[in-house]
PDB file of C-alpha atoms in Angstrom:
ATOM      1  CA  UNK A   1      79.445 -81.508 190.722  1.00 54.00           C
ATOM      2  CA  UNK A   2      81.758 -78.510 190.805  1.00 65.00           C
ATOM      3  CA  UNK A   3      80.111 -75.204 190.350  1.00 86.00           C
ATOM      4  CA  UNK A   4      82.349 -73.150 187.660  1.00 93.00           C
ATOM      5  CA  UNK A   5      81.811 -68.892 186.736  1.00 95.00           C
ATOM      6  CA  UNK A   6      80.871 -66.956 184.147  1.00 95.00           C
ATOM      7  CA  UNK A   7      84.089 -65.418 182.713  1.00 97.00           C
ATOM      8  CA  UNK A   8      83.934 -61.510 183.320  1.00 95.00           C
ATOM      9  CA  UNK A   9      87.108 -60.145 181.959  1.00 96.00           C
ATOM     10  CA  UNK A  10      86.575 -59.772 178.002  1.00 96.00           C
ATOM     11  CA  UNK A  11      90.385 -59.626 178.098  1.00 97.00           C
ATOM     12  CA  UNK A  12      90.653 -63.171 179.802  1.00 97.00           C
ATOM     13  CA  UNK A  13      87.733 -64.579 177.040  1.00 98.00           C
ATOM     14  CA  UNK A  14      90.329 -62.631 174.246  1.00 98.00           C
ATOM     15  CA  UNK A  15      92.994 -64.204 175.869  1.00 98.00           C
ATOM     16  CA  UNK A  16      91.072 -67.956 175.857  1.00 98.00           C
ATOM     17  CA  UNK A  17      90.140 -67.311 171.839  1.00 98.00           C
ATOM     18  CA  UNK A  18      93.724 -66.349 170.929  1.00 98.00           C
ATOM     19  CA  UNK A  19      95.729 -69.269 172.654  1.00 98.00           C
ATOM     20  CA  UNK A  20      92.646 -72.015 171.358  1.00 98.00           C
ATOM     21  CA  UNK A  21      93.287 -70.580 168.212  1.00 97.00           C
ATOM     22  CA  UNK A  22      96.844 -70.857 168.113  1.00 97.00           C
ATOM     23  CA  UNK A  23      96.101 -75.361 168.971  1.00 95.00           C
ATOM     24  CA  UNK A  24      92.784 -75.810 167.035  1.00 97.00           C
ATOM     25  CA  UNK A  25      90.371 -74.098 165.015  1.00 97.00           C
ATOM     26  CA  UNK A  26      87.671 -77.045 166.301  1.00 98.00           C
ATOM     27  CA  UNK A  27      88.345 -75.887 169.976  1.00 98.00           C
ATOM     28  CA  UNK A  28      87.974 -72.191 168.971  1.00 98.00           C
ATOM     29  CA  UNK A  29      85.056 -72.399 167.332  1.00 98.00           C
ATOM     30  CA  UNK A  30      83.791 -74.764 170.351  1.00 98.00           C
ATOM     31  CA  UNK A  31      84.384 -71.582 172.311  1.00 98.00           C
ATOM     32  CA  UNK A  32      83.478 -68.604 170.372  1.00 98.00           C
ATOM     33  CA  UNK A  33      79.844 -71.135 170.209  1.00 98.00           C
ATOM     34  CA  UNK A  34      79.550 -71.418 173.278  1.00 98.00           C
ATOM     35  CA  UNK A  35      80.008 -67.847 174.615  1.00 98.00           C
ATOM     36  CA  UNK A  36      77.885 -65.905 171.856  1.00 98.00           C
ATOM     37  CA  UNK A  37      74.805 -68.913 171.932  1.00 98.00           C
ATOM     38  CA  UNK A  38      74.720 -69.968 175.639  1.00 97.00           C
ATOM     39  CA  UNK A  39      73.875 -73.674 174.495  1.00 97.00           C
ATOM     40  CA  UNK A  40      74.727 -76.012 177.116  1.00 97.00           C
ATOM     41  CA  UNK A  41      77.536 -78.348 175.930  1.00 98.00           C
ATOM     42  CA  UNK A  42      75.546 -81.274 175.631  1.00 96.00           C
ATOM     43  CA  UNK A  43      73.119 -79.867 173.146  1.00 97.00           C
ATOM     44  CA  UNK A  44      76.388 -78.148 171.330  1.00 98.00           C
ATOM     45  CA  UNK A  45      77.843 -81.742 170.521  1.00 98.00           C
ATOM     46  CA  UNK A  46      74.896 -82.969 168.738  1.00 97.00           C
ATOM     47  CA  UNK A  47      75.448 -80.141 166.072  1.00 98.00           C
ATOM     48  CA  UNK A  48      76.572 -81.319 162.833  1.00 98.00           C
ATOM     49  CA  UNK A  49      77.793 -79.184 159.500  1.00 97.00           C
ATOM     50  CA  UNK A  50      73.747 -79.035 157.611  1.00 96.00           C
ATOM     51  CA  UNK A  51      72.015 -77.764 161.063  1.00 97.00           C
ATOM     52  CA  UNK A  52      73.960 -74.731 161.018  1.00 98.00           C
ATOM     53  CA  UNK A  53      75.026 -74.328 157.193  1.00 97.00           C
ATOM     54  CA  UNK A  54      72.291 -73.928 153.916  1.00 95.00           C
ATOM     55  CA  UNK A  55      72.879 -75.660 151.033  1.00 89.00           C
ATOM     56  CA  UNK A  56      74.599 -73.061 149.478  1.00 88.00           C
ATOM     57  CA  UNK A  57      77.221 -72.846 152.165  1.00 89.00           C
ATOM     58  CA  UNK A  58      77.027 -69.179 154.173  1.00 95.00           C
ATOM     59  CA  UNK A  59      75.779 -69.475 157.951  1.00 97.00           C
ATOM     60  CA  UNK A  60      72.380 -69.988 159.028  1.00 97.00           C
ATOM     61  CA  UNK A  61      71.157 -67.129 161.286  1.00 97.00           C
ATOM     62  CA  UNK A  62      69.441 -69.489 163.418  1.00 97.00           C
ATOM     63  CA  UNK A  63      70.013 -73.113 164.772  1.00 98.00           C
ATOM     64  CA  UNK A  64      67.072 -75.407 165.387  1.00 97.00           C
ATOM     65  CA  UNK A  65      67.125 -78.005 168.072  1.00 94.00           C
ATOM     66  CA  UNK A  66      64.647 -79.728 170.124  1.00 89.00           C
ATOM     67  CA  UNK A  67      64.255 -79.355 174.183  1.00 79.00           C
ATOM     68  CA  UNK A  68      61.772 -80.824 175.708  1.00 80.00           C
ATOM     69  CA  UNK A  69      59.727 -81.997 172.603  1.00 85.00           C
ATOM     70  CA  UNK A  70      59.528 -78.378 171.712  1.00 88.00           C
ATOM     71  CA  UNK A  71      61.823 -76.690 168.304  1.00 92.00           C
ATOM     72  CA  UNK A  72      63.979 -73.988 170.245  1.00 93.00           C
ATOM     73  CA  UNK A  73      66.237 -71.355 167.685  1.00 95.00           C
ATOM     74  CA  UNK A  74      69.461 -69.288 169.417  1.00 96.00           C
ATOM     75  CA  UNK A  75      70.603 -66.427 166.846  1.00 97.00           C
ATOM     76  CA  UNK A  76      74.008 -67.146 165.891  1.00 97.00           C
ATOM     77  CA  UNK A  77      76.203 -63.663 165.632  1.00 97.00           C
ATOM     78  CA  UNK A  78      78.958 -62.684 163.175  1.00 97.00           C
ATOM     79  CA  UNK A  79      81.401 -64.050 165.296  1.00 97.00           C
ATOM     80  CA  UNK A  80      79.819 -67.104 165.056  1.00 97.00           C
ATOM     81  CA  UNK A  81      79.515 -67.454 160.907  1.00 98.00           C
ATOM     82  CA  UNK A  82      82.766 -66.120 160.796  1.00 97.00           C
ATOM     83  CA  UNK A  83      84.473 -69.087 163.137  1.00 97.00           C
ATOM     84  CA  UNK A  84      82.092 -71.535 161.816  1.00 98.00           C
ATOM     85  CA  UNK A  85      83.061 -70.934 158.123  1.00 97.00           C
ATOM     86  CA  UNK A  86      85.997 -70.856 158.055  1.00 97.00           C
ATOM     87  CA  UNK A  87      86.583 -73.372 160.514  1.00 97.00           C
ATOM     88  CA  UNK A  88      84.236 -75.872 157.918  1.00 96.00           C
ATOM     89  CA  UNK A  89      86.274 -74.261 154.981  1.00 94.00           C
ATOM     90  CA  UNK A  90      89.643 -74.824 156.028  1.00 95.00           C
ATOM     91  CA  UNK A  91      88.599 -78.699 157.113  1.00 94.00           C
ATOM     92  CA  UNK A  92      86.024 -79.692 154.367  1.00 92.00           C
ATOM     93  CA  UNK A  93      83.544 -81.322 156.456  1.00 94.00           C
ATOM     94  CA  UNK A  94      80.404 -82.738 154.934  1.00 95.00           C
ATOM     95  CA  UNK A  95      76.630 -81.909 155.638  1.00 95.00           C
ATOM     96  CA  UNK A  96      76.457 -85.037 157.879  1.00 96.00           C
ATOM     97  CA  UNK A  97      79.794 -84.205 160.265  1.00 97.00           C
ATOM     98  CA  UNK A  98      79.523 -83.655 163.385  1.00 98.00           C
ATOM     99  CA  UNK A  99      80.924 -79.864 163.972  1.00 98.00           C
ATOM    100  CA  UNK A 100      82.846 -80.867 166.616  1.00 98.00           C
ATOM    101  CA  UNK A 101      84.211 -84.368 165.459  1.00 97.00           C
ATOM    102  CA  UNK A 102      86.795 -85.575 167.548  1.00 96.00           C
ATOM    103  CA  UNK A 103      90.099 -86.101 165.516  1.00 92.00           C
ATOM    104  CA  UNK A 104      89.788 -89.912 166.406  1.00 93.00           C
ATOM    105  CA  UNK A 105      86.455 -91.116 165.198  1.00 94.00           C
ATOM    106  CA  UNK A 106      83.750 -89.931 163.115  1.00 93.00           C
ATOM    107  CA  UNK A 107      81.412 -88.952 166.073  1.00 97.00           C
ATOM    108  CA  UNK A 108      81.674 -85.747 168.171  1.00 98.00           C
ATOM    109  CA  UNK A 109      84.100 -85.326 171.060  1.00 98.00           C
ATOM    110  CA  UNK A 110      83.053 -86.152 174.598  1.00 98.00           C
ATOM    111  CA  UNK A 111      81.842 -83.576 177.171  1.00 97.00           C
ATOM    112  CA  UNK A 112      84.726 -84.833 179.546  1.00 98.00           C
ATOM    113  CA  UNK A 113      87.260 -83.681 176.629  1.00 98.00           C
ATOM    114  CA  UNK A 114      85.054 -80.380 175.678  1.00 98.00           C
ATOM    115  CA  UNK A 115      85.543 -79.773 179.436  1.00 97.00           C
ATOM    116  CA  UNK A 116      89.404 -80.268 179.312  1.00 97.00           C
ATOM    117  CA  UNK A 117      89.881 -78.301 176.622  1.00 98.00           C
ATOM    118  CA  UNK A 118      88.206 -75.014 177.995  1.00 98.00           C
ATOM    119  CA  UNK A 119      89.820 -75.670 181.247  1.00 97.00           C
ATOM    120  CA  UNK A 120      93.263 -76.124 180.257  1.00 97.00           C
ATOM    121  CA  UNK A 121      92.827 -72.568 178.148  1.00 98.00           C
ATOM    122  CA  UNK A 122      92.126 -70.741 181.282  1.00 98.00           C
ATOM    123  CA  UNK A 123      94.665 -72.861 183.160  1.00 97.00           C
ATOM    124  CA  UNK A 124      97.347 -72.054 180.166  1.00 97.00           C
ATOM    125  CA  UNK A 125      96.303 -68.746 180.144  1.00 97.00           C
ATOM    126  CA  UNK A 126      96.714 -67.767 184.040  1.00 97.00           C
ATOM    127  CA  UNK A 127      92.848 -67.436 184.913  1.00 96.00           C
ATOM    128  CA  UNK A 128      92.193 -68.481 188.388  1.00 88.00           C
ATOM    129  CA  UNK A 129      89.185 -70.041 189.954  1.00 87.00           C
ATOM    130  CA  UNK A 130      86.460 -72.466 188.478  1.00 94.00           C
ATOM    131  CA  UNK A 131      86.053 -72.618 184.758  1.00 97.00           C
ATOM    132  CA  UNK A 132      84.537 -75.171 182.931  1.00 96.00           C
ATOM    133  CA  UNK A 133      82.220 -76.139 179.738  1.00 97.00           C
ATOM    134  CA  UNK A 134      79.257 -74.594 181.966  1.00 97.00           C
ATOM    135  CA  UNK A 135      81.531 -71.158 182.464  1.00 97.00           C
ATOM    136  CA  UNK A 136      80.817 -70.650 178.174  1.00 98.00           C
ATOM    137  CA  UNK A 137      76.742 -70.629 179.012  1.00 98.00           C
ATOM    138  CA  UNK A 138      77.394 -68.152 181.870  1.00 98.00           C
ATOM    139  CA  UNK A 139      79.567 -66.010 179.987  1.00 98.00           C
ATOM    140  CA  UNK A 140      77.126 -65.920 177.812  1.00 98.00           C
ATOM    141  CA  UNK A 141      74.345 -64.836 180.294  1.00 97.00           C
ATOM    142  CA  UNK A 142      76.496 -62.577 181.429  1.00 96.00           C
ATOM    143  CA  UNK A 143      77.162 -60.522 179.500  1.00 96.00           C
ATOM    144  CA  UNK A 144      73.718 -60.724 177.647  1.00 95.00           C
ATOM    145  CA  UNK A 145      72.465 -59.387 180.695  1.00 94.00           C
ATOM    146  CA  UNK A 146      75.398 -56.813 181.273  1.00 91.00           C
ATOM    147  CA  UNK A 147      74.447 -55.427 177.653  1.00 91.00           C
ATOM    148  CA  UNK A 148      70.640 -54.644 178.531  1.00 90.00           C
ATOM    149  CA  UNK A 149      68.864 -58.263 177.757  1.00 93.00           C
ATOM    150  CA  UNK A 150      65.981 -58.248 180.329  1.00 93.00           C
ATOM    151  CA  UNK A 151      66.740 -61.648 182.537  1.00 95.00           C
ATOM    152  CA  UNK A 152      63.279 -62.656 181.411  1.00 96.00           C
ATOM    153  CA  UNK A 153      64.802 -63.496 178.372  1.00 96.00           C
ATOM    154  CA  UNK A 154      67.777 -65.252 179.188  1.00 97.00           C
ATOM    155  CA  UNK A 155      65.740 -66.910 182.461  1.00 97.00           C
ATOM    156  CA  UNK A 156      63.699 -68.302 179.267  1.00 95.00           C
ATOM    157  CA  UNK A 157      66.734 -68.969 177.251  1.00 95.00           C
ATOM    158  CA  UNK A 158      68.148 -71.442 180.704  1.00 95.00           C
ATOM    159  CA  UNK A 159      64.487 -72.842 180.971  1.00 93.00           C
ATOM    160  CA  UNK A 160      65.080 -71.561 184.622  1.00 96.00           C
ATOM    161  CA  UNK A 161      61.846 -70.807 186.898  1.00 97.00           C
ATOM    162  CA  UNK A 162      62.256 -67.806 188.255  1.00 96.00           C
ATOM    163  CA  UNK A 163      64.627 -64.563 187.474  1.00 95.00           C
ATOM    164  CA  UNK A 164      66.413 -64.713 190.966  1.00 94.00           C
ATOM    165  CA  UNK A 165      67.644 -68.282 189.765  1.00 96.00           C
ATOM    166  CA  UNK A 166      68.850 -66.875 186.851  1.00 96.00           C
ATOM    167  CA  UNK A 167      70.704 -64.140 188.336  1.00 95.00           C
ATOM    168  CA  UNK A 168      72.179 -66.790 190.410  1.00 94.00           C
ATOM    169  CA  UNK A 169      73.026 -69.141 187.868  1.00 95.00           C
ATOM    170  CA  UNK A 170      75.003 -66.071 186.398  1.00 95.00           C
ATOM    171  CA  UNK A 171      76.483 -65.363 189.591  1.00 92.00           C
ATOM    172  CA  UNK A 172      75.186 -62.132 189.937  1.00 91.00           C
ATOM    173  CA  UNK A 173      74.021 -60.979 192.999  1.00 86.00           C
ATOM    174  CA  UNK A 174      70.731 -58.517 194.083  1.00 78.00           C
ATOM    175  CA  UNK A 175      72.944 -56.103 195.791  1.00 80.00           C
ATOM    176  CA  UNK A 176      75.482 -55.864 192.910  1.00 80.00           C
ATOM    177  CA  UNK A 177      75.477 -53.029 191.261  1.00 79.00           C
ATOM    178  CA  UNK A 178      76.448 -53.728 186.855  1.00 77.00           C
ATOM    179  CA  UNK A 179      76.388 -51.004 184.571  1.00 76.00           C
ATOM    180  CA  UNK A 180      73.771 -51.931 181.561  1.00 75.00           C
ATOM    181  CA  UNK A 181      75.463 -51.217 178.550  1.00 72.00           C
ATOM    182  CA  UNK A 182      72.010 -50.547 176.265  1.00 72.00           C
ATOM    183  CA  UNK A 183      73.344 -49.521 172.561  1.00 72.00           C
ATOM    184  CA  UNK A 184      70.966 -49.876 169.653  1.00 72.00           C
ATOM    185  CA  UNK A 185      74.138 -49.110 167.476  1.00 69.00           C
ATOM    186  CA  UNK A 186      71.728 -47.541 164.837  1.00 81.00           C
TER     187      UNK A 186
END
């Protein structure tokens, strides 16, 4: 198995939304997901339309999911609602769909193709180095924990043991100096 990063650049993770954008609203929203909720892809492809829409069609703030025998909840952002609306909008899925059918068959797409697509957006869009379905969870942790999110939290969020393998997982070394960007935005 092939360790991949976190990306760092918000420019390159601009650069990723615009060009998925431009091939398939699916693949964007599988990528705007990924980055603001940190899921792993696995558990992403097992969403379908009702666990993240109410009845009366706006967003859920929070998807359910089990790990572990346990009910776990990730907040889902504006970003988020905003892909995922108008991404179920535009295609008129039911409750029941999978959010990320495949265009083939009524079941979601594969984590080999999840992986191609995210890869061949960084490959299409010039980013070098090792990027991958697992690079959308590190972004994610990333820059959670560049924006002032204690790494207790996100260690708990990666069911990871202890901080230092979080900061690991994130590729963020003890000696590295990151500049905490804490804004309450009031």
């Amino acid at each position: 198995m092939e360790y991949v990063e976190a990306l760092r650049d918000v420019k390159q993770i601009n650069a990723i939304k615009k060009y998925l954008k431009k091939y398939s609203e699916r693949d964007y929203l599988l990528f705007v997901f990924g980055i603001n909720t940190g899921l792993k892809i696995t558990e992403m492809l097992e969403i379908r339309v009702n666990d993240v829409l109410e009845n009366d069609h706006t967003a859920k703030n929070f998807y359910q999911y089990s790990h572990l025998d346990t009910m776990k909840e990730v907040y889902l952002n504006q970003k988020v609602k905003k892909a995922l609306l108008h991404f179920v909008q535009t295609n008129q899925l039911d409750p029941e769909d999978y959010l990320f059918k495949s265009n083939k068959t009524e079941k979601p797409i594969t984590r080999q193709q999840a992986y191609r697509i995210i890869h061949q957006a960084a490959e299409a869009i010039g980013i070098e180095g090792k990027i991958g379905t697992n690079s959308m969870r590190k972004t994610f942790g990333y820059h959670a924990y560049r924006r002032g999110v204690a790494i207790s939290l996100l260690q708990k969020h990666f069911n990871h043991s202890t901080p230092s393998e979080t900061l690991k997982y994130l590729g963020i070394s003890k000696e590295e100096k990151i500049k905490t960007e804490i804004d309450v935005n009031l």
